[in-house]
Coordinates of C-alpha atoms and ligand atoms in Angstrom, one line a residue:
M1 CA 38.5 0.7 -51.3
P2 CA 36.3 -2.5 -51.2
T3 CA 33.0 -2.1 -51.9
V4 CA 28.8 -2.4 -50.3
A5 CA 28.5 -6.1 -52.3
E6 CA 32.0 -6.9 -50.6
T7 CA 31.6 -6.0 -47.2
T8 CA 28.2 -7.0 -46.4
H9 CA 28.8 -11.0 -45.7
L10 CA 31.4 -8.8 -42.9
T11 CA 27.7 -7.7 -40.9
A12 CA 28.7 -8.1 -37.1
A13 CA 26.4 -9.5 -35.1
P14 CA 23.8 -7.5 -33.0
L15 CA 25.0 -6.7 -30.0
T16 CA 22.8 -8.6 -27.5
V17 CA 22.5 -12.3 -29.8
L18 CA 24.5 -14.4 -27.6
N19 CA 26.3 -17.9 -28.7
D20 CA 25.5 -21.0 -27.3
E21 CA 27.9 -21.0 -24.1
E22 CA 26.3 -17.7 -23.3
K23 CA 23.1 -18.4 -23.0
M24 CA 23.2 -21.4 -21.3
F25 CA 25.3 -20.4 -19.1
Q26 CA 23.2 -17.5 -18.4
A27 CA 20.1 -20.2 -17.8
T28 CA 22.1 -21.6 -15.7
V29 CA 22.6 -18.3 -13.0
R30 CA 18.3 -17.0 -14.4
R31 CA 17.3 -20.4 -12.8
F32 CA 19.6 -20.3 -10.1
A33 CA 19.1 -16.8 -8.6
R34 CA 14.8 -17.8 -9.2
E35 CA 15.1 -21.5 -7.5
R36 CA 17.8 -20.9 -5.3
I37 CA 17.9 -17.1 -4.2
A38 CA 14.7 -15.4 -4.6
P39 CA 12.8 -17.5 -0.9
H40 CA 15.6 -15.8 1.2
V41 CA 15.7 -12.7 -1.1
R42 CA 12.9 -10.7 2.2
E43 CA 14.4 -12.2 4.8
M44 CA 18.6 -11.3 3.3
D45 CA 17.8 -7.5 3.4
E46 CA 16.0 -7.8 7.0
A47 CA 19.2 -9.9 8.9
S48 CA 22.0 -8.1 7.1
V49 CA 23.3 -11.0 6.2
F50 CA 23.7 -12.9 2.6
R51 CA 23.1 -16.4 4.0
K52 CA 26.0 -19.0 3.7
D53 CA 24.7 -22.2 2.3
L54 CA 24.2 -19.6 -1.0
L55 CA 27.6 -18.4 -0.5
H56 CA 29.1 -22.2 -0.6
E57 CA 26.0 -22.5 -3.6
M58 CA 28.2 -20.1 -6.2
F59 CA 31.0 -21.5 -5.1
E60 CA 29.9 -24.9 -5.9
L61 CA 28.3 -23.4 -8.9
G62 CA 31.9 -22.0 -10.4
L63 CA 30.0 -18.3 -9.6
M64 CA 32.7 -17.1 -7.8
G65 CA 35.9 -18.1 -10.1
I66 CA 34.0 -17.1 -13.6
E67 CA 37.5 -16.0 -15.4
I68 CA 39.7 -18.1 -13.0
P69 CA 41.9 -20.7 -15.9
E70 CA 40.9 -23.6 -15.7
E71 CA 44.6 -24.6 -14.8
Y72 CA 44.0 -22.9 -10.7
G73 CA 40.5 -24.7 -10.9
G74 CA 38.2 -22.0 -11.6
Q75 CA 35.6 -22.2 -14.8
G76 CA 38.1 -20.7 -17.9
G77 CA 35.1 -18.0 -19.1
N78 CA 36.0 -14.4 -20.1
F79 CA 34.9 -11.2 -18.4
F80 CA 31.0 -11.3 -20.4
Q81 CA 30.5 -14.3 -19.1
A82 CA 31.1 -12.0 -15.5
V83 CA 29.5 -8.9 -16.5
L84 CA 25.4 -11.9 -17.3
A85 CA 25.9 -13.4 -14.2
V86 CA 26.2 -9.8 -12.3
E87 CA 23.0 -8.5 -14.9
A88 CA 21.0 -11.7 -13.8
L89 CA 22.1 -11.9 -9.4
A90 CA 21.1 -8.5 -10.3
A91 CA 17.6 -9.0 -11.8
V92 CA 16.3 -10.5 -8.0
D93 CA 19.1 -9.4 -5.7
P94 CA 21.3 -6.4 -6.2
S95 CA 23.3 -7.5 -3.1
A96 CA 23.7 -11.3 -4.6
A97 CA 25.3 -9.4 -7.5
V98 CA 28.0 -7.3 -6.0
I99 CA 28.9 -10.2 -4.1
V100 CA 30.2 -12.2 -8.0
D101 CA 30.9 -8.6 -8.7
V102 CA 33.3 -7.5 -6.6
Q103 CA 35.2 -11.2 -6.3
N104 CA 35.3 -11.8 -10.1
T105 CA 35.7 -8.3 -11.9
I106 CA 38.0 -7.3 -9.3
A107 CA 39.4 -9.5 -6.6
N108 CA 40.1 -11.7 -9.7
N109 CA 40.4 -9.9 -11.9
V110 CA 43.7 -7.9 -10.2
I111 CA 46.0 -11.3 -9.5
I112 CA 45.0 -12.7 -12.8
R113 CA 46.1 -9.5 -14.5
W114 CA 49.0 -8.7 -12.5
G115 CA 50.0 -11.4 -9.6
N116 CA 52.8 -13.2 -10.4
E117 CA 53.1 -17.2 -11.0
E118 CA 53.6 -18.0 -7.3
Q119 CA 50.7 -16.0 -6.5
K120 CA 48.7 -16.8 -9.4
G121 CA 48.7 -20.8 -7.4
R122 CA 48.7 -19.9 -4.2
Y123 CA 45.5 -17.4 -4.2
L124 CA 43.9 -18.2 -7.2
P125 CA 42.1 -21.8 -6.4
K126 CA 41.4 -20.7 -2.7
L127 CA 39.1 -17.6 -4.9
A128 CA 37.4 -20.6 -6.9
R129 CA 37.0 -22.6 -4.9
D130 CA 35.6 -21.3 -0.5
T131 CA 37.7 -18.2 -0.4
V132 CA 35.8 -14.6 -0.6
A133 CA 38.6 -12.0 -1.5
S134 CA 38.0 -7.8 -0.4
F135 CA 38.9 -4.8 -2.5
G136 CA 40.4 -2.4 0.1
L137 CA 41.2 1.0 -1.3
S138 CA 39.0 4.1 0.9
E139 CA 38.9 5.4 3.5
A140 CA 38.1 7.7 5.6
G141 CA 39.7 11.2 3.6
A142 CA 39.4 9.7 0.2
G143 CA 37.2 8.8 -1.7
S144 CA 36.3 10.4 -5.2
D145 CA 40.8 11.3 -4.0
A146 CA 41.2 7.5 -3.9
F147 CA 45.0 8.6 -3.9
S148 CA 45.6 10.6 -1.4
L149 CA 44.8 7.7 1.4
A150 CA 46.4 7.8 4.4
T151 CA 47.7 3.9 4.7
R152 CA 50.9 3.9 5.0
A153 CA 53.4 0.9 4.3
T154 CA 57.4 0.1 5.7
K155 CA 59.4 -2.1 4.9
H156 CA 61.7 -3.7 7.8
G157 CA 63.6 -7.2 5.7
D158 CA 61.4 -9.2 4.6
H159 CA 57.8 -7.7 5.0
Y160 CA 56.2 -4.7 5.5
S161 CA 53.7 -3.2 8.8
I162 CA 50.8 -1.9 7.7
T163 CA 48.9 0.8 9.6
G164 CA 46.1 2.3 8.6
R165 CA 41.9 2.3 8.5
K166 CA 39.6 1.6 4.3
L167 CA 36.6 2.0 5.0
W168 CA 33.3 1.2 3.3
I169 CA 34.6 -2.2 1.3
T170 CA 32.3 -4.7 0.6
N171 CA 32.5 -8.4 1.4
A172 CA 35.2 -7.3 3.7
A173 CA 32.8 -9.5 6.2
E174 CA 33.3 -12.9 5.0
A175 CA 36.3 -12.4 2.7
G176 CA 39.4 -15.1 3.9
L177 CA 42.1 -12.1 1.2
Y178 CA 42.0 -8.4 1.0
L179 CA 43.5 -6.6 -2.1
L180 CA 44.5 -3.4 -0.3
F181 CA 46.0 -0.1 -0.8
A182 CA 49.0 1.5 0.8
N183 CA 51.3 4.5 0.5
A184 CA 55.0 2.5 0.9
N185 CA 56.5 6.2 -0.4
P186 CA 54.5 8.7 0.8
E187 CA 57.7 11.6 -0.9
A188 CA 56.4 9.8 -4.2
G189 CA 52.8 10.8 -3.8
Y190 CA 50.3 8.3 -6.0
R191 CA 53.5 7.0 -6.9
G192 CA 54.0 5.7 -4.0
I193 CA 50.9 3.2 -3.9
T194 CA 51.0 -0.4 -3.6
C195 CA 49.2 -3.1 -3.6
F196 CA 49.7 -6.2 -1.1
L197 CA 47.2 -8.9 -0.6
V198 CA 46.5 -9.2 3.4
E199 CA 45.2 -12.5 5.0
R200 CA 42.5 -12.5 7.5
N201 CA 44.0 -14.0 9.9
F202 CA 47.8 -11.8 9.8
P203 CA 48.8 -9.8 12.8
G204 CA 47.5 -6.6 13.3
F205 CA 44.7 -7.6 10.5
H206 CA 41.3 -6.3 11.6
V207 CA 37.3 -5.7 10.4
G208 CA 35.2 -3.3 11.8
K209 CA 32.9 -2.2 12.3
K210 CA 29.5 -3.3 9.8
E211 CA 27.7 -0.4 8.1
D212 CA 23.5 0.1 8.6
K213 CA 23.1 0.2 4.9
L214 CA 19.7 2.0 3.0
G215 CA 20.1 -0.9 -0.2
I216 CA 22.3 -3.8 -0.8
R217 CA 22.4 -4.4 2.7
A218 CA 22.3 -8.6 2.7
S219 CA 25.9 -6.9 1.2
S220 CA 28.1 -6.8 3.9
T221 CA 30.5 -2.9 3.3
C222 CA 33.2 -3.4 6.8
E223 CA 35.3 -0.6 8.0
L224 CA 39.0 -2.6 8.0
I225 CA 41.3 -1.6 10.8
L226 CA 45.5 -2.2 10.2
D227 CA 47.3 -1.7 13.4
E228 CA 51.1 -2.3 12.5
C229 CA 50.0 -5.1 10.3
R230 CA 52.7 -7.3 9.7
V231 CA 52.7 -8.6 4.9
P232 CA 55.7 -11.0 3.9
A233 CA 57.1 -9.3 1.0
E234 CA 56.0 -11.4 -1.3
N235 CA 52.9 -10.7 -1.3
V236 CA 53.3 -7.2 -2.7
L237 CA 50.9 -7.4 -5.9
G238 CA 52.4 -6.4 -8.9
E239 CA 55.6 -3.3 -8.3
V240 CA 55.6 -1.6 -5.6
G241 CA 54.5 2.2 -6.8
K242 CA 52.1 0.8 -9.2
G243 CA 49.1 0.0 -6.8
Y244 CA 47.6 3.9 -8.7
K245 CA 47.6 1.4 -12.0
I246 CA 46.7 -1.7 -10.5
A247 CA 43.4 0.4 -8.9
I248 CA 42.7 2.6 -11.6
E249 CA 42.5 0.0 -14.7
T250 CA 41.1 -2.5 -12.5
L251 CA 38.4 -0.3 -12.0
N252 CA 37.7 1.2 -15.3
E253 CA 36.8 -2.8 -15.7
G254 CA 34.2 -3.5 -12.5
R255 CA 32.1 -0.3 -13.8
I256 CA 31.0 -2.6 -16.6
A257 CA 30.1 -4.7 -14.6
I258 CA 27.9 -2.4 -11.7
G259 CA 26.7 -1.0 -15.3
A260 CA 25.2 -5.0 -15.1
Q261 CA 23.9 -4.8 -11.7
M262 CA 22.2 -1.7 -12.4
A263 CA 21.2 -3.0 -15.7
G264 CA 19.7 -5.8 -14.3
L265 CA 17.8 -4.3 -11.2
A266 CA 16.2 -2.2 -14.0
Q267 CA 15.2 -5.5 -15.6
G268 CA 14.0 -6.8 -12.8
A269 CA 12.2 -3.9 -11.3
L270 CA 10.9 -3.8 -15.1
D271 CA 9.5 -7.6 -14.8
H272 CA 8.7 -7.5 -12.0
A273 CA 5.5 -3.8 -12.6
I274 CA 4.7 -5.9 -15.9
A275 CA 3.1 -9.5 -14.5
Y276 CA 1.6 -6.8 -12.3
S277 CA -0.2 -4.6 -14.1
K278 CA -1.6 -7.2 -16.3
Q279 CA -2.8 -8.9 -12.7
R280 CA -4.1 -5.5 -10.7
Q281 CA -7.6 -4.5 -11.7
Q282 CA -8.8 -1.0 -11.5
F283 CA -12.5 0.3 -12.9
G284 CA -13.1 -2.7 -13.7
K285 CA -10.0 -3.5 -16.6
A286 CA -6.4 -4.8 -15.7
I287 CA -4.1 -1.8 -15.3
A288 CA -2.7 -2.6 -17.7
D289 CA -5.3 -1.6 -20.1
F290 CA -4.2 2.0 -19.8
Q291 CA -2.3 3.4 -22.3
G292 CA -0.9 6.1 -18.9
V293 CA 0.8 2.4 -17.8
Q294 CA 1.4 1.5 -21.1
F295 CA 3.5 4.6 -21.1
E296 CA 5.6 4.1 -18.3
L297 CA 5.8 0.1 -18.8
A298 CA 7.2 1.7 -22.9
Q299 CA 9.4 4.3 -21.2
M300 CA 11.2 1.4 -18.1
A301 CA 11.4 -1.8 -21.2
T302 CA 13.0 1.0 -23.9
D303 CA 15.7 2.4 -20.7
V304 CA 16.8 -1.2 -20.2
E305 CA 17.9 -2.4 -23.3
A306 CA 19.9 1.0 -24.2
A307 CA 22.0 0.2 -21.3
R308 CA 22.4 -3.5 -21.1
L309 CA 22.7 -2.2 -25.0
L310 CA 26.1 0.5 -23.7
V311 CA 27.5 -2.0 -20.8
Y312 CA 27.2 -5.7 -23.4
N313 CA 29.5 -3.2 -26.3
G314 CA 31.5 -2.6 -23.0
A315 CA 32.3 -5.9 -22.3
R316 CA 32.6 -6.7 -25.4
M317 CA 35.6 -3.9 -26.3
R318 CA 37.6 -5.2 -23.2
D319 CA 37.1 -8.5 -24.1
A320 CA 38.5 -7.9 -27.7
G321 CA 41.2 -5.3 -26.7
L322 CA 39.8 -3.1 -27.7
P323 CA 40.3 0.5 -25.8
F324 CA 36.1 1.3 -23.0
V325 CA 36.9 3.3 -20.8
T326 CA 34.5 6.2 -22.1
E327 CA 32.3 3.2 -22.9
A328 CA 32.2 1.7 -18.8
A329 CA 32.3 5.4 -17.6
M330 CA 28.9 6.2 -19.9
A331 CA 27.4 2.4 -19.0
K332 CA 27.8 2.8 -15.0
Y333 CA 26.6 6.1 -15.9
F334 CA 23.9 5.7 -17.3
A335 CA 22.6 2.2 -16.4
S336 CA 23.2 3.3 -12.5
Q337 CA 20.1 6.7 -13.4
I338 CA 17.8 4.3 -15.5
A339 CA 18.0 1.7 -12.3
E340 CA 17.0 4.3 -10.6
S341 CA 13.9 6.0 -12.9
T342 CA 12.8 2.4 -13.3
A343 CA 12.3 1.2 -9.6
S344 CA 10.6 4.3 -9.1
R345 CA 8.3 3.9 -11.6
A346 CA 8.2 0.1 -10.6
V347 CA 7.1 0.8 -7.1
E348 CA 4.0 3.4 -8.9
I349 CA 2.3 1.3 -10.8
F350 CA 2.1 -1.4 -8.2
G351 CA 0.5 1.1 -6.4
G352 CA 0.5 1.6 -2.5
V353 CA 1.8 -1.9 -2.3
G354 CA 4.6 -1.1 -3.9
F355 CA 5.7 1.2 -1.1
T356 CA 5.7 -2.2 1.4
K357 CA 8.2 -4.4 2.3
D358 CA 5.7 -7.0 1.2
Y359 CA 6.5 -6.3 -3.2
P360 CA 9.9 -6.5 -4.8
V361 CA 9.9 -3.5 -5.7
E362 CA 10.0 -0.7 -2.7
K363 CA 14.0 -3.2 -2.8
L364 CA 14.5 -2.5 -6.0
Y365 CA 14.5 1.3 -5.4
R366 CA 16.6 0.7 -3.0
D367 CA 18.7 -1.6 -3.5
A368 CA 19.3 1.1 -6.8
K369 CA 20.8 4.4 -5.7
I370 CA 24.7 2.2 -5.0
G371 CA 25.0 2.2 -8.6
R372 CA 25.4 6.3 -8.6
I373 CA 28.2 5.8 -5.4
Y374 CA 29.9 3.4 -5.9
E375 CA 33.8 3.0 -8.1
G376 CA 33.4 6.3 -8.8
T377 CA 29.6 8.6 -8.1
S378 CA 28.2 9.7 -11.1
N379 CA 30.3 12.7 -11.3
M380 CA 33.4 10.9 -11.6
Q381 CA 32.7 9.3 -14.2
K382 CA 31.4 13.2 -15.7
L383 CA 34.4 14.1 -15.3
T384 CA 35.6 10.9 -17.0
I385 CA 33.6 11.2 -20.4
A386 CA 34.4 15.1 -20.7
K387 CA 37.8 14.5 -20.2
Q388 CA 37.4 11.5 -23.4
I389 CA 35.5 13.6 -25.6
L390 CA 37.5 17.3 -25.3
G391 CA 40.5 15.8 -25.7
D392 CA 44.1 17.8 -25.6
R393 CA 43.7 21.5 -24.4
Ligands
FAD401 C1 28.3 0.1 -0.1 C2 29.4 0.9 -0.3 C3 29.9 -0.7 -1.0 C4 31.3 0.3 -0.8 N1 32.3 -0.8 -1.9 C5 33.9 -0.5 -1.8 C6 35.0 -1.4 -1.9 O1 35.0 -2.3 -2.3 N2 36.2 -0.8 -1.6 C7 36.6 0.3 -1.8 O2 37.6 0.7 -1.7 N3 35.9 1.2 -1.5 C8 33.8 0.8 -1.5 N4 32.8 2.1 -1.7 C9 33.2 3.6 -1.3 C10 32.9 4.1 -2.9 O3 33.4 3.4 -3.3 C11 33.5 5.8 -2.1 O4 32.2 5.9 -1.1 C12 33.1 6.4 -3.5 O5 34.4 6.2 -3.9 C13 32.8 7.9 -3.2 O6 33.0 8.4 -2.2 P1 33.1 9.0 -0.6 O7 32.0 8.5 0.0 O8 34.3 9.2 -0.4 O9 32.5 10.4 -1.0 P2 33.0 12.1 -2.0 O10 34.5 11.6 -3.0 O11 33.0 13.2 -0.3 O12 31.6 12.2 -2.7 C14 30.4 13.4 -2.1 C15 30.5 14.4 -3.0 O13 31.2 14.3 -3.4 C16 30.9 15.0 -5.2 N5 32.6 15.3 -5.8 C17 33.4 14.9 -4.8 N6 34.8 15.1 -5.4 C18 34.7 15.9 -6.7 C19 35.2 16.4 -8.4 N7 36.0 15.9 -8.2 N8 34.3 17.1 -9.0 C20 32.4 16.3 -9.3 N9 32.1 16.2 -8.1 C21 33.1 15.7 -6.8 C22 30.9 13.5 -5.3 O14 30.6 12.8 -6.9 C23 29.7 13.3 -4.0 O15 28.4 13.9 -4.7 C24 31.7 1.2 -1.2 C25 31.6 2.4 -0.5 C26 29.7 2.5 -0.7 C27 27.9 3.2 0.2

């Protein structure tokens, strides 16, 4: 047993202390968000469209291929860096953040982890360079109960024929590649679920209706229609029947990044509230001088810090190869809760103008709501946490 003195040099670094590379990366993304995205946030929200030129710049900056190895044209970074990017973008525009989130922590990750060499060589360079990707799991009848999906894949010689409809698919309007889940053996139940790499121009594939949403309006969310869509057998990702495993494990990781999106959003709302409280005068002084306002800001700052710690811890555990499922569920559950309350408090600190579209907090308040819904609702996160803490009974 080592003595206390012998272990003192083993002290771990505080979670929020970044190394030089991480600091530089974070500063670059923050600058891009502030200088390039911020001027267009309102217009993109109103138009419900993310500007093509900004998407192009996100590719140029390497933000769409953070974890893709350099040999495939990516940045060769890690998951924690993807989380830093999502967090920094969300403070300015949670729509930009979710575009980067789905591309990196979901789509690219799936191909890096489960794709064979030929699939990686075919798709990763495109995903790093100019091709947006989507993750198509949900359907009208399969949301929280995702594995009850009705989309079917039938093998005919060297290809599969896929028929069904997907709902709520992020990035679908812009995407060129879709990671699509269909059941290739319904008798086997969820063990028939298979992941396919579907290109936008495959025969029988269509992008359907785009949703008109409360928040993250510049991020596209569309229906996908597969009408006997012809997919080559070589486009099965991983093994036939292992799609459920790919989906579960990917979403476990993705949840940490949604936590980052929500922590970033909350930081953005807090920053706006601090600046406004120093500038707005009532009763002859800045409203920041009133203890009632200070206490609100103090609560918001504490909530944001706690959310960030959960998110960073989950991300660093994932990169260290440690089990992180409970931590990921906690990070998403808590960060989405405080994003909503922090954005709501920010609206109140702005008073009447906070309720208008002329100031940014109204949009952050609307954007916060999605955190408790996608990539597993808050109830589903609590089920995961409860299952872990209760153990076998
Ligand atoms: C903007 C947006 C983007 C999205 N992007 C994607 C995407 O890119 N890819 C994709 O595949 N999907 C995506 N989704 C789908 C999303 O993941 C689902 O909406 C989500 O999982 C919830 O499913 P549902 O909408 O069918 O709700 P339901 O599952 O019908 O849930 C309704 C309510 O019932 C509760 N509930 C359900 N089951 C239980 C239970 N067992 N215990 C307790 N409570 C329960 C839920 O918590 C919720 O409050 C997106 C959705 C939205 C709105």
